[in-house]
Structures are given as structure tokens and as C-alpha cells.
Amino acid sequence: MRVDMAFRLLIYTNLCNMLEIYCLDLGSVYIKSKEAPAKDVLKDLVEMCRGVQHPIRGLFLRSYLAQVSRDKLLDLGSKYEGAEDTVMDAVEFVLQNFTEMNKLWVRMQHQGPVWVKEKLEKERSELRDLVGKNLHVLSQIEGVDLEIYRDTVLPRVLEQVVNCKDELAQYYLMDCIIQVFPDEYHLQTLETLLGACPQLQLTVDVKTVLSRLMARLSNYAASSVEVLPEFLQVEAFAKLSSAIGKVIEAQVDMPIVGAVALYVSLLTFTLHVHPERLDYVDQVLGACVKKLSGKPKLEDIRAKKQIVALLSAPLEKYNDIVTALTLSNYPHVMDCLDYETNKVMAMVIIQSAMKNNTCISTADKVEVLFELIKGLIKDLDETATAELDEEDFKEEQNSVARLIHMLYNDDSEEMLKIICAVRKHIMAGGSQRLPFTVPPLIFSALRLVRKLQDQDGNVVGEEEPATPKKVFQLLNETIEALSSVSSPELALRLYLQCAEAANDCDLEPVAYEFFTQAFILYEEEVADSKAQVTALHLIIGALQRMNVFGVENRDALTHKATGHSAKLLKKPDQCRAVYACSHLFWVDDQNGIKDGERVLLCLKRALRIANSAQQIANATRGCSGPVTLFVEILNKYLYFFEKGNPQITSAAIQGLIELITNEMQSDSTTPDPASDAFFASTIRYIQFQKQKGGVMGERFGPIKV
């Protein structure tokens, strides 16, 4: 009996559905016959559909009504003969159908037990397009102009959206309004549309709705410059900013990421529509700071990414970090970031500057810039230093070093202020950072010194001007700080660079001081034998290029160089350093530095050390080492012989050649193809000089090979 009743009910339901659809089709045909005004027929059809209160059946029935009546909706321009319908009748029909469909759609959530609520919500979500099609139809009616939309359509739709108090319906319908109606309409009715946002349920994702609205308006502004005055006229920025503030205030439980996302969208809109209004940009940043102030450092990864996007937007828009430096709230937003995210944003800033080849040319801007990137130039979080990735750290510090090279001003006074500002910041970087950041600062200062070479610093004025002496004093203090953080080799190199610059400026006391500091570092800090060899050769090379020293200072420095050369740990290193010192006493391009006797003394001393090395090798290994050192000394003899040193004679060269030949023919000498080839090349060179003739041929003539 129950099965029979259920079967009868199913048949009855299907018959009702068929009858309803038949009535709708009949109404459609009747409208086409033009025997009655379309508005009356449509009104009757709407009333007929009210009899179906089952949510799903009612939705599909009204959706079918909207479909069959779509081409019957008349606008002001299309009239049948004797027709009395207007566009307002069409609008009223669609609005009534939309209202009833939305009520049915919302009612679906209350059909069925609680345990199937999730399933019902999924079904509701799948049926949402049935309701939204009504708004799509409204947007396509030609007669719906801005006036009708502003006075009738939008208020009625928003009233239904707010009153339904359903999260899914409110979110979908607000998004639908934004997507289907023209951008021009949104702009002219912005205040009305935004006024509904704070009235939505607290669980509605208003940030996405507003973000999409601002995205559409941004694209509309970018489509033509002719529409920009409209944005100014309606005060779009002020209305959007106010609406966002009200939404955030109303939704007290809105996550930080949601609030920041709204400010990102507002900033994007501002940069598209009002790029010249930096005060608007700063206002958005200030509002974000206000929201974040008083809260602990962000831990939400999504919120961090949103803030990075917020701070990156002005850089991408203006392609000029200098513009961002003028925004007073920019540093305050940076302060809201944790240590790691602060470093990420600092790298974005530096990369922007390098990409656009931006020159920061004032000390004030440098102060702001280095305050922004402080996460890279000093430890903000001591607990994070132990977890540094070496490769990432090197990349970060190399980026800072490249940035320092981009700080420049043609005015010497301002450039000195820039150098002082940079120095103040990087000196707090610690022992790990200074080896990366000090060298570029030193070379920037040396570039300033070259520019100031002609100034003597005797200018009288209220403020002491930038002079080489003043810069050198700053350099000395800076390198001294570097030498105290376990980078003596680097500090020594920088001292020598400064000494050469002082030489070019004809400042003998300054150059001597830098050499003195270099020797002190060598004696007290450079302990590794290989590092000592490298450092000593650097000192000798730099000293050779000096022409500022008087006899007394030069003798003191050369004496130190030769003394340290003879004290190196390994005999071969001693030999090479000693014969390198011979160049300190014979410099072609400087008058008065041609002391042939001391050159010969250095070479003879090197020869004794080489012979000692051979004897040690013979005693320890039972055979002599290669003759490479002797061949190298022979080449030094030949060099000074060609330069005209009277102390270097052909007989001395002949004796050295015979010594090398005997050593090579000795059974106790270790064969070495490299040494043999080196000696053979030297002999060929002597033969070439003899065959060349002229003065040089006569000088090389007595040498027998």
C-alpha cells in the first residue's frame, strides 16, 4: 500500500512539473501573439510560479521562466504595435524573479537533517548560477542605463543581498554584481555598492569581493586616460579607503592576512589610477601600519607574503627606489616584519635598485635606505645568526656591496657625507659582514680621493671641506676596524691600496702611515706561511710603485721588506722574496732609484739561499732538488743586465749559467722537465739577443752558451 502511494505521488509530481512547464511555454507563445501586453502575461507567469514552494523545483521552474522570457523582455527602443511595455516592466519582472529565486536558494540550507548540511551546501553551491543568471539578464537589457541601474537595479539587488543574511548567497551575489555590470556603473555607484559591504555577515569573504572590485576599476582606469577624471570626480580612492576601514572595523575577527590583502588591493588600485599621488600611497601604508601596530611580529606565512607584495608594489610601479624612500610609512611597514622576512624584502629593494641602475645621491636618502635594509647589514635577531646558510649569506652581502658602489654624488662634500653615513651603518655589521661591506666603501672613498687630489685642505670656512687628508683619516679608522675582526690579509691589501692613493696625492706622511700599518698587520696578525708569502709580495709590489717617499722613509720600508723576506719559513719562498726586493732599488721610471750595488746584493743573497736550499734537499732526501730557483735568479740577472746595471756583468751571468749546467748534469740532481724547459728558453733568449746585433748584441756577445 505504501509503495502504491509513493508511486502515485511520484506520478503526480511529474505531472505537476510537466503542467507548469507547459503553462510557461504557453505563456511564451501567447506573448508572441501580441494579443496582450507582455508585462501582464509575464506578471501572471511569475504569480503562477509562486505556487511552487519546493526550493529545487521552484529554482528550476523560475530558471526556465527566465530562459523562455529572455527574448520577450522589451526595452525602450523595441515596441510592438500598440505595446505598452517599457524597460522598467522588464526590469521589474527580472528583479521579482531574482528575489523569489534567491529566497528559494537560501531556503535550501534548511531542508533536511543537520548531518547532511555539508551535502546541501555543496548542492546549493552547484545551483548558484541559476540565481546569478537573472543579474546577467539585467546587465544585457539595453534600456538599463546608468540612471536605472543607480536608482532601481542596484538598490533592489543589494537590499536582497543584505536581507538574506546567508554567507554563500551574499558572497556569490556581490561577486556577481561586480562581474556582470559595466565598470562605468560601478564607478558612478561606488558609494552605494561599498555601503553594503560592512552590512554583510561577518563570515563573508569581503576582502575577495573588494579586491575584485578594485581590480576591475584598476583595469578600467588603465584602459584609457580619458576615464581618469571620472575617478577624481567621484573620489574613488577616498571611498574605497573608507569602506575598507569600515569592513576591517566591523569584522573584528578578520585575520591579519585578510586585512593586509585589502591594503594590497587598494595600493594596486592607487598605483594604477593615481600614480602621481604619493600621499595616497603613503596613506595606504600608514593604514596598514595602524592595523599591525601593537601586535607581535607576524608568524603567518601568507601575511608575510602579502606585506612583501605591499612593499614591492611601489618599487615595481615607479622602477625607482628613490621614490619609495620618500614614503614616510614605508620603513614603519618594514618594522612589522620578522627578521627573515625583513631580509627578503631588503633583497627585493636592493635588486630593484640594481635592476634600474638607481643612483642614490644624498646622505639623507642613504640613511633611509640603509634603515630599510638593516636586516642585511646587522643582526636584528641574535638567535638567527647560528642558522645562517653560508651561500645565502654571501649572496646577501655581495648584494649590499654592489649597492654601496651605486651611492654617488658629484659634489665632494655630499659624497663624503654619504661615505660617513654608510660607514656608520656597516660598522655595526659584525665580523662576518665587514669583509664584504668594507672593501666597496674603501674603494668608493678612494674614488673621492682621486677627485680631490688637487685640494690641499687649507680652505678657511665654517665647516671643514672634504680633503684627501680627511678622507684618508676616515679610511685608516675603517680598515683598522676590519683588521680587528680576523681579516688581516684583506685589511693589509686595503692599506696598500690607500698607500698608493696617498702616493698619487703626494702625501708622504699618509702613505708612510699606511705602509706602517700594513707591516704591523704582517708582523702581528698574518701567521700562515702561504699568507705571509702573498702579503710580502704585495707589499714589495706596492712599495716599488711609490715615488713620494724621501730617502729616509724609503730606506726604512725597503729594509723592513728585505728583512722579512729573509725570514720566511721555506727557503724557496725566502729566495723568491729576496730577489723580488731587488726591484725596490732599480726603478726605471723614477730618477734617483738606481742603486746597482744593492740590486747585486739582493741577487747574491738570493743565490746563497737557493744554494742552501739545494744542500738541505741533498741532506734530507739524498739528492739535490730542481734547479728552478737558479734559473729564476738567472732571469733576474738578465733583466738588470739589459737595464744597464753596471754591477751585473756578463761574467757573473756566465758563471751562473755554468753553475746551472753543472747542477743539471749532476747525478744527484732530481730531473725536472719544467726546470729544463725553463732553462732552455732562457738560453734561447740569450742567443736571440746576441744575434740581434746593435748595442744589445755587443753586450750579450761575451756570454757563451
XYZ file of C-alpha atoms in Angstrom:
705
model
C 0.000 0.000 0.000
C 2.857 2.421 0.878
C 4.668 1.606 -2.369
C 1.499 2.290 -4.322
C 1.050 5.663 -2.624
C 4.671 6.632 -3.277
C 4.310 5.693 -6.926
C 1.149 7.754 -7.217
C 2.900 10.731 -5.548
C 5.802 10.472 -8.000
C 3.417 10.395 -10.958
C 1.529 13.357 -9.544
C 4.735 15.339 -9.045
C 5.914 14.678 -12.578
C 2.526 15.622 -13.972
C 2.654 18.889 -11.995
C 6.114 19.659 -13.327
C 5.022 18.963 -16.870
C 1.936 21.104 -16.399
C 3.941 24.016 -15.029
C 6.443 23.879 -17.878
C 3.546 23.601 -20.358
C 1.997 26.723 -18.874
C 5.284 28.628 -19.228
C 5.620 27.581 -22.856
C 2.009 28.545 -23.466
C 2.642 31.956 -21.904
C 5.650 32.445 -24.141
C 3.610 31.689 -27.250
C 0.861 33.993 -26.060
C 3.344 36.870 -25.691
C 4.464 36.312 -29.271
C 0.859 36.544 -30.460
C 0.846 40.159 -29.196
C -2.789 39.766 -28.150
C -1.960 41.118 -24.683
C 0.787 43.288 -23.194
C 3.868 41.218 -22.406
C 4.135 42.697 -18.930
C 0.699 41.332 -17.974
C 1.494 37.856 -19.241
C 4.882 37.826 -17.500
C 3.264 39.022 -14.296
C 0.798 36.140 -14.445
C 3.607 33.659 -15.048
C 5.531 34.974 -12.062
C 2.425 34.672 -9.900
C 1.864 31.139 -11.153
C 5.397 30.127 -10.157
C 4.713 31.257 -6.598
C 2.619 28.157 -6.213
C 5.771 26.041 -6.314
C 7.497 26.419 -2.947
C 9.783 23.388 -3.091
C 13.268 25.002 -3.286
C 14.815 22.886 -6.011
C 11.667 22.579 -8.134
C 10.979 26.257 -7.723
C 14.533 27.207 -8.716
C 14.470 25.178 -11.901
C 10.974 26.333 -12.791
C 11.851 30.011 -12.397
C 15.129 29.445 -14.226
C 13.112 28.023 -17.108
C 10.803 31.033 -16.919
C 13.800 33.371 -17.207
C 15.065 31.402 -20.176
C 11.841 31.359 -22.197
C 11.086 35.014 -21.454
C 14.565 36.339 -22.138
C 13.890 37.413 -25.701
C 10.498 38.854 -24.709
C 11.896 41.451 -22.352
C 11.336 44.701 -24.170
C 13.475 47.754 -23.911
C 12.571 51.331 -24.619
C 13.636 51.100 -28.229
C 11.769 47.978 -29.356
C 7.966 48.345 -29.443
C 5.245 46.149 -30.814
C 2.349 47.950 -32.369
C 0.212 49.146 -29.522
C 2.579 47.737 -26.908
C 2.520 49.414 -23.531
C 5.597 47.735 -22.064
C 8.681 49.671 -21.053
C 12.156 48.753 -19.895
C 11.030 49.253 -16.295
C 8.482 46.451 -16.727
C 11.272 44.147 -17.942
C 13.483 45.181 -15.054
C 10.675 44.675 -12.557
C 9.977 41.183 -13.921
C 13.629 40.117 -13.651
C 14.003 41.621 -10.191
C 10.905 39.824 -8.937
C 12.103 36.550 -10.386
C 15.580 37.123 -8.912
C 14.161 37.880 -5.462
C 11.989 34.759 -5.393
C 14.786 32.538 -6.707
C 17.234 33.841 -4.123
C 14.732 33.130 -1.334
C 14.282 29.579 -2.604
C 18.036 29.145 -2.904
C 18.672 30.375 0.634
C 15.847 28.179 1.964
C 17.601 25.065 0.652
C 20.000 25.080 3.604
C 17.102 24.363 5.976
C 15.819 21.334 4.037
C 16.867 18.067 5.621
C 18.613 16.993 8.818
C 21.749 18.599 10.217
C 24.030 15.697 9.351
C 23.519 16.295 5.604
C 24.258 20.019 5.873
C 27.604 19.716 4.102
C 25.965 17.877 1.229
C 23.219 20.504 0.991
C 25.785 23.317 0.909
C 27.559 21.577 -1.937
C 24.273 21.263 -3.839
C 23.484 24.930 -3.161
C 26.876 25.962 -4.495
C 26.260 23.988 -7.683
C 22.881 25.695 -8.208
C 24.087 29.273 -7.675
C 24.346 30.038 -11.393
C 20.566 29.662 -11.678
C 20.165 32.715 -9.448
C 23.020 34.660 -10.973
C 21.617 34.379 -14.491
C 18.958 36.922 -13.531
C 21.655 39.549 -12.908
C 23.280 38.612 -16.181
C 19.953 39.172 -17.962
C 19.585 42.558 -16.251
C 23.016 43.647 -17.465
C 22.102 42.772 -21.056
C 18.873 44.765 -21.282
C 19.796 47.684 -23.485
C 17.481 50.106 -21.808
C 19.118 49.658 -18.397
C 21.229 52.783 -18.381
C 23.221 54.263 -15.524
C 20.203 56.097 -14.121
C 18.025 52.969 -13.924
C 20.903 50.935 -12.552
C 21.679 53.535 -9.884
C 18.080 54.259 -8.834
C 16.390 50.878 -9.192
C 18.530 47.855 -10.041
C 21.424 48.203 -7.620
C 19.386 49.250 -4.548
C 16.907 46.389 -5.052
C 19.625 43.791 -5.606
C 21.690 44.986 -2.638
C 18.592 45.006 -0.446
C 18.030 41.348 -1.259
C 21.724 40.542 -0.734
C 21.877 42.180 2.707
C 18.494 40.893 3.921
C 19.070 37.237 3.000
C 21.771 37.041 5.728
C 23.304 33.974 4.103
C 27.102 33.729 3.772
C 27.171 31.795 0.495
C 24.465 33.911 -1.141
C 25.969 37.230 -0.076
C 29.475 36.373 -1.282
C 28.296 34.975 -4.609
C 25.803 37.737 -5.389
C 28.234 40.556 -4.514
C 30.818 38.971 -6.769
C 28.150 38.535 -9.445
C 27.226 42.226 -9.302
C 30.874 43.192 -9.749
C 31.435 40.842 -12.657
C 28.299 41.330 -14.803
C 27.670 45.084 -14.730
C 29.859 47.639 -16.548
C 32.875 49.221 -14.853
C 31.471 52.689 -15.511
C 28.364 51.815 -13.493
C 30.487 50.594 -10.571
C 32.480 53.788 -10.572
C 29.403 56.017 -10.542
C 27.635 53.973 -7.838
C 30.707 53.193 -5.785
C 29.396 54.654 -2.569
C 26.183 52.595 -2.710
C 27.993 49.375 -3.543
C 30.627 49.863 -0.848
C 27.979 50.807 1.699
C 26.618 47.264 1.606
C 29.958 45.619 2.428
C 30.027 46.342 6.181
C 26.436 45.031 6.436
C 27.346 41.571 5.181
C 27.697 38.602 7.508
C 30.975 38.512 9.414
C 31.880 35.188 7.793
C 31.602 36.539 4.242
C 34.940 36.851 2.424
C 34.563 40.589 1.865
C 38.275 41.072 1.124
C 37.998 38.997 -2.048
C 34.880 40.900 -3.127
C 36.557 44.267 -2.632
C 39.793 43.069 -4.196
C 37.965 42.025 -7.355
C 36.105 45.320 -7.451
C 39.347 47.288 -7.187
C 40.979 45.054 -9.792
C 38.165 45.801 -12.254
C 38.363 49.509 -11.568
C 42.144 49.429 -11.984
C 41.807 47.758 -15.379
C 39.141 50.261 -16.316
C 41.466 53.130 -15.451
C 44.282 51.523 -17.431
C 42.060 51.095 -20.495
C 42.015 54.812 -21.310
C 43.414 58.014 -19.864
C 40.092 59.695 -20.660
C 38.361 57.954 -17.763
C 40.814 59.117 -15.106
C 38.986 62.418 -14.468
C 35.915 60.367 -13.543
C 37.865 58.669 -10.754
C 38.898 62.049 -9.396
C 35.379 63.382 -9.686
C 33.793 60.557 -7.693
C 36.685 60.467 -5.193
C 37.131 56.740 -5.718
C 40.222 56.409 -3.548
C 38.637 58.107 -0.551
C 35.500 55.950 -0.794
C 37.435 52.703 -1.176
C 39.763 53.592 1.665
C 36.842 54.460 3.934
C 34.969 51.272 3.023
C 37.984 49.085 3.723
C 38.411 50.760 7.100
C 34.767 50.126 7.981
C 34.939 46.484 6.873
C 38.059 45.828 8.939
C 36.483 47.598 11.913
C 33.238 45.639 11.567
C 34.935 42.266 11.169
C 36.979 42.261 14.345
C 37.932 38.614 13.834
C 39.288 39.161 10.329
C 42.749 37.555 10.101
C 45.719 39.855 9.582
C 46.330 38.302 6.181
C 42.839 39.383 5.083
C 43.330 42.976 6.192
C 46.740 43.219 4.551
C 45.345 41.691 1.352
C 42.772 44.505 1.259
C 45.506 47.109 1.580
C 47.495 45.398 -1.182
C 44.479 45.650 -3.482
C 43.886 49.277 -2.506
C 47.546 50.118 -3.133
C 47.443 48.382 -6.521
C 44.351 50.402 -7.391
C 46.045 53.620 -6.252
C 49.187 52.949 -8.273
C 47.111 52.330 -11.403
C 44.690 55.202 -11.029
C 46.672 57.845 -9.122
C 50.369 57.031 -9.653
C 51.315 60.659 -9.148
C 49.665 60.840 -5.706
C 52.430 59.615 -3.415
C 50.379 60.885 -0.481
C 47.708 58.295 -1.325
C 50.355 55.552 -1.440
C 51.744 56.669 1.899
C 48.245 56.800 3.340
C 47.640 53.148 2.433
C 50.944 52.146 4.017
C 50.045 54.154 7.114
C 46.686 52.394 7.430
C 48.465 49.045 7.229
C 50.914 50.121 9.934
C 47.999 51.145 12.152
C 46.443 47.709 11.735
C 49.707 45.928 12.521
C 50.872 48.165 15.361
C 50.776 46.769 18.854
C 50.849 43.196 17.576
C 53.769 40.746 17.809
C 55.905 40.003 14.772
C 53.922 38.192 12.105
C 54.137 34.417 12.044
C 51.536 33.777 9.337
C 53.474 32.997 6.156
C 50.602 34.240 3.986
C 50.514 37.563 5.823
C 54.269 37.954 5.384
C 53.948 37.362 1.652
C 51.158 39.929 1.452
C 53.293 42.570 3.192
C 56.185 41.815 0.841
C 53.745 42.290 -2.050
C 52.536 45.554 -0.475
C 56.083 46.912 -0.179
C 57.127 45.628 -3.603
C 54.246 47.304 -5.458
C 55.682 50.876 -5.377
C 59.102 49.576 -6.461
C 57.599 47.778 -9.459
C 55.421 50.725 -10.417
C 57.961 53.527 -10.210
C 61.095 51.484 -11.064
C 62.901 53.837 -8.726
C 63.864 53.060 -5.151
C 64.335 56.792 -4.543
C 60.572 57.272 -4.823
C 59.977 54.651 -2.145
C 62.468 56.407 0.102
C 60.200 59.468 0.165
C 57.304 57.462 1.668
C 57.358 58.129 5.401
C 55.403 54.979 6.318
C 57.491 52.613 4.202
C 60.074 51.965 6.977
C 57.299 51.503 9.545
C 55.776 48.670 7.500
C 59.232 47.086 7.236
C 59.492 47.194 11.031
C 56.413 44.982 11.277
C 58.262 42.130 9.567
C 60.214 39.439 11.343
C 63.973 39.095 10.812
C 63.862 36.605 7.916
C 61.101 38.386 6.013
C 62.833 41.708 6.594
C 65.896 40.270 4.854
C 63.772 39.033 1.955
C 62.282 42.495 1.495
C 65.709 44.105 1.802
C 66.945 41.907 -1.055
C 63.933 42.968 -3.138
C 64.846 46.621 -2.537
C 68.494 46.101 -3.495
C 67.586 44.104 -6.607
C 65.201 46.864 -7.666
C 67.965 49.450 -7.311
C 70.413 47.338 -9.317
C 67.879 46.415 -11.987
C 67.043 50.057 -12.641
C 70.614 51.257 -12.096
C 69.383 53.694 -9.470
C 71.878 56.182 -8.076
C 71.190 57.300 -4.502
C 72.849 60.687 -4.344
C 72.174 62.230 -0.929
C 73.175 61.255 2.590
C 69.587 61.611 3.841
C 68.329 59.067 1.321
C 71.209 56.757 2.146
C 70.187 56.912 5.804
C 66.630 55.898 4.930
C 67.799 53.198 2.514
C 70.161 51.567 4.989
C 67.489 51.714 7.657
C 65.266 49.737 5.285
C 67.895 47.076 4.582
C 69.203 46.873 8.150
C 68.255 43.198 8.223
C 71.141 42.545 5.831
C 73.758 44.785 7.399
C 73.418 43.853 11.057
C 71.951 41.141 13.263
C 68.401 42.022 14.268
C 67.795 38.611 15.811
C 70.759 37.087 17.643
C 69.118 33.651 17.718
C 69.053 33.518 13.914
C 72.770 34.085 13.364
C 73.681 30.495 14.171
C 71.335 29.228 11.432
C 72.777 31.283 8.590
C 73.155 29.495 5.270
C 76.645 30.281 4.007
C 75.713 30.609 0.323
C 72.662 32.760 1.037
C 74.691 34.915 3.400
C 77.392 35.511 0.796
C 74.787 36.387 -1.835
C 73.133 38.873 0.524
C 76.380 40.569 1.490
C 77.610 40.724 -2.099
C 74.341 42.467 -2.981
C 74.962 45.029 -0.224
C 78.490 45.525 -1.562
C 77.162 46.188 -5.083
C 74.642 48.630 -3.651
C 77.409 50.631 -1.945
C 79.063 51.157 -5.336
C 75.806 52.746 -6.582
C 75.891 55.538 -4.000
C 77.402 58.583 -5.685
C 77.223 62.352 -5.864
C 79.354 64.702 -7.969
C 79.528 67.123 -5.068
C 82.534 66.166 -2.929
C 81.005 67.399 0.329
C 77.829 65.402 -0.164
C 79.786 62.328 -1.255
C 81.817 62.463 1.954
C 78.566 62.630 3.937
C 77.331 59.569 2.047
C 80.517 57.666 2.878
C 80.201 58.602 6.552
C 76.555 57.522 6.601
C 77.367 54.145 5.038
C 80.298 53.644 7.400
C 78.080 54.286 10.428
C 75.701 51.540 9.359
C 78.113 48.857 8.163
C 80.393 49.149 11.204
C 77.605 47.518 13.213
C 77.616 44.514 10.880
C 79.913 42.290 12.904
C 82.926 40.193 11.967
C 81.094 38.136 9.345
C 79.799 41.080 7.319
C 82.679 43.566 7.427
C 84.909 41.654 4.971
C 82.112 42.022 2.388
C 80.996 45.593 3.072
C 84.195 47.436 3.982
C 86.074 46.967 0.646
C 83.396 48.644 -1.529
C 83.236 51.526 0.960
C 87.034 51.879 0.816
C 87.063 51.991 -2.971
C 84.203 54.495 -3.064
C 86.236 56.692 -0.729
C 89.356 56.226 -2.878
C 87.350 57.349 -5.894
C 86.540 60.513 -3.971
C 90.232 60.925 -3.108
C 91.190 60.837 -6.797
C 88.697 63.610 -7.374
C 90.149 65.679 -4.527
C 93.809 65.248 -5.466
C 94.334 68.922 -6.268
C 92.951 70.157 -2.938
C 95.297 70.859 -0.049
C 92.672 71.277 2.671
C 93.705 74.810 3.621
C 90.342 76.336 2.801
C 89.031 78.600 5.561
C 85.343 78.309 6.351
C 82.767 77.474 8.953
C 82.825 73.785 8.048
C 85.934 71.856 7.180
C 85.738 70.891 3.491
C 86.264 67.442 2.053
C 90.006 66.933 1.552
C 92.189 63.897 0.822
C 93.635 64.050 4.341
C 90.171 63.967 5.875
C 89.146 61.008 3.730
C 92.382 59.136 4.460
C 91.818 59.552 8.168
C 88.384 58.004 7.781
C 89.854 55.181 5.704
C 92.506 54.424 8.289
C 89.897 54.127 11.052
C 87.668 51.939 8.885
C 90.412 49.498 7.867
C 91.611 49.341 11.461
C 88.167 48.067 12.444
C 88.383 45.437 9.698
C 91.832 44.279 10.832
C 90.444 43.558 14.289
C 87.816 41.068 13.082
C 90.061 38.267 11.836
C 90.583 39.608 8.299
C 94.183 40.815 8.444
C 95.061 39.796 4.876
C 92.169 41.813 3.469
C 92.987 44.782 5.700
C 96.614 44.647 4.540
C 95.561 44.783 0.894
C 93.341 47.781 1.596
C 96.147 49.578 3.451
C 98.346 49.160 0.380
C 95.583 50.481 -1.909
C 95.268 53.549 0.294
C 99.049 53.990 0.305
C 99.078 54.109 -3.495
C 96.276 56.683 -3.475
C 98.216 58.785 -0.956
C 101.251 58.489 -3.249
C 99.198 59.932 -6.125
C 98.121 62.793 -3.855
C 101.759 63.465 -2.908
C 101.044 62.884 0.783
C 104.229 61.203 2.015
C 103.338 61.026 5.748
C 99.967 59.472 4.965
C 101.428 56.903 2.588
C 104.131 56.024 5.118
C 101.486 55.538 7.817
C 99.528 53.121 5.633
C 102.690 51.109 4.907
C 103.500 51.081 8.607
C 100.037 49.682 9.375
C 100.484 47.056 6.666
C 103.795 45.913 8.193
C 102.262 45.820 11.681
C 99.482 43.580 10.393
C 102.015 41.371 8.664
C 104.105 41.007 11.793
C 101.299 40.548 14.322
C 98.337 39.008 12.528
C 99.471 37.102 9.429
C 100.630 33.734 10.767
C 100.052 31.297 7.914
C 103.201 30.781 5.845
C 101.406 30.922 2.494
C 99.565 34.065 3.537
C 102.886 35.602 4.588
C 104.399 34.947 1.167
C 101.421 36.508 -0.617
C 101.328 39.501 1.727
C 105.038 40.164 1.401
C 104.954 40.124 -2.382
C 102.007 42.546 -2.290
C 103.989 44.895 -0.044
C 107.055 44.700 -2.288
C 104.976 45.344 -5.416
C 103.209 48.334 -3.878
C 106.440 49.769 -2.496
C 108.077 49.534 -5.899
C 105.377 51.811 -7.352
C 105.861 54.513 -4.723
C 107.579 57.747 -5.800
C 106.509 60.008 -2.949
C 108.994 58.792 -0.353
C 112.186 60.558 0.533
C 115.427 58.659 1.020
C 114.942 58.100 4.740
C 111.381 56.735 4.588
C 112.080 54.620 1.541
C 115.171 53.066 3.100
C 113.234 52.255 6.264
C 110.475 50.497 4.319
C 112.788 48.623 1.946
C 114.888 47.480 4.888
C 111.770 46.044 6.525
C 110.725 44.332 3.288
C 114.106 42.702 2.706
C 114.385 41.727 6.364
C 111.018 39.966 6.366
C 111.846 38.290 3.046
C 114.843 36.544 4.554
C 112.754 35.296 7.488
C 110.109 33.365 5.589
C 109.658 29.781 6.676
C 110.645 27.959 3.480
C 113.917 28.531 1.663
C 112.368 28.762 -1.836
C 109.964 31.404 -0.532
C 112.869 33.292 1.019
C 114.796 33.180 -2.241
C 111.935 34.478 -4.372
C 111.048 37.252 -1.929
C 114.680 38.400 -1.679
C 115.234 38.613 -5.437
C 111.856 40.396 -5.730
C 113.265 43.042 -3.359
C 115.959 43.808 -5.920
C 113.323 45.754 -7.884
C 113.000 48.174 -4.979
C 116.488 49.508 -5.759
C 116.163 49.872 -9.521
C 113.051 51.575 -10.886
C 113.272 52.756 -14.484
C 110.591 55.428 -14.417
C 111.888 57.166 -11.287
C 115.085 59.219 -11.225
C 117.465 58.539 -8.414
C 116.273 54.988 -7.620
C 119.020 53.046 -9.408
C 121.238 51.507 -6.782
C 123.099 48.800 -8.685
C 125.116 47.621 -5.699
C 122.073 46.885 -3.562
C 120.443 45.119 -6.503
C 123.509 42.891 -6.764
C 123.477 42.285 -3.019
C 119.857 41.103 -3.186
C 120.608 38.763 -6.085
C 123.706 37.333 -4.414
C 121.745 36.800 -1.224
C 119.023 35.035 -3.172
C 121.692 32.867 -4.812
C 123.082 31.860 -1.415
C 119.596 30.959 -0.200
C 118.992 28.876 -3.343
C 122.296 27.063 -2.818
C 121.356 26.447 0.805
C 118.020 25.005 -0.328
C 119.902 22.604 -2.625
C 122.147 21.481 0.209
C 119.180 20.926 2.543
C 117.428 18.871 -0.122
C 120.578 16.796 -0.632
C 120.921 16.215 3.109
C 117.302 15.243 3.732
C 116.432 13.326 0.567
C 119.827 12.128 -0.581
C 119.573 14.121 -3.829
C 119.501 17.740 -4.907
C 116.285 19.488 -5.757
C 115.445 21.017 -9.135
C 117.424 23.987 -10.411
C 114.333 26.148 -10.849
C 115.494 28.733 -8.292
C 118.841 29.173 -10.044
C 117.101 29.677 -13.404
C 114.772 32.258 -11.874
C 117.745 34.154 -10.430
C 119.486 33.957 -13.823
C 116.485 35.672 -15.398
C 116.709 38.458 -12.804
C 120.392 38.895 -13.667
C 119.468 39.141 -17.344
C 116.722 41.695 -16.597
C 119.038 44.079 -14.768
C 121.834 43.404 -17.271
C 119.542 44.641 -20.051
C 118.531 47.657 -17.955
C 122.159 48.731 -17.826
C 123.012 47.978 -14.200
C 126.819 48.235 -14.186
C 127.119 45.834 -11.239
C 125.600 42.983 -13.248
C 128.349 41.787 -15.581
C 128.467 39.234 -18.375
C 130.988 37.285 -16.324
C 128.516 36.934 -13.460
C 125.864 35.709 -15.890
C 128.344 33.307 -17.484
C 129.228 31.889 -14.086
C 125.589 31.379 -13.198
C 124.925 29.587 -16.495
C 127.822 27.236 -15.837
C 126.573 26.618 -12.295
C 123.118 25.674 -13.567
C 124.585 23.446 -16.288
C 126.765 21.582 -13.801
C 123.832 21.125 -11.408
C 121.658 19.736 -14.173
C 124.365 17.304 -15.277
C 124.985 16.133 -11.703
C 123.783 12.624 -10.911
C 122.433 13.791 -7.563
C 120.044 16.372 -9.091
C 116.418 15.393 -9.388
C 115.298 15.587 -13.049
C 112.577 18.168 -13.637
C 111.197 18.690 -17.190
C 109.746 22.080 -16.242
C 113.070 23.383 -14.980
C 114.864 22.013 -18.052
C 112.377 23.739 -20.380
C 112.666 26.994 -18.432
C 116.457 26.972 -18.677
C 116.358 26.074 -22.377
C 114.045 29.038 -23.070
C 116.404 31.351 -21.177
C 119.373 30.162 -23.263
C 117.409 30.716 -26.463
C 116.641 34.244 -25.337
C 120.357 34.962 -24.774
C 121.139 33.587 -28.237
C 118.433 35.782 -29.722
C 119.897 38.894 -28.097
C 123.368 38.015 -29.366
C 122.104 37.549 -32.929
C 120.049 40.744 -32.887
C 123.186 42.864 -33.127
C 123.467 46.501 -32.178
C 124.243 47.696 -28.678
C 122.406 44.838 -27.029
C 124.164 42.294 -29.219
C 127.537 43.683 -28.199
C 126.619 43.492 -24.516
C 125.458 39.873 -24.776
C 128.399 38.909 -27.006
C 130.813 37.759 -24.278
C 128.264 35.348 -22.842
C 128.928 31.824 -24.129
C 126.013 29.420 -24.288
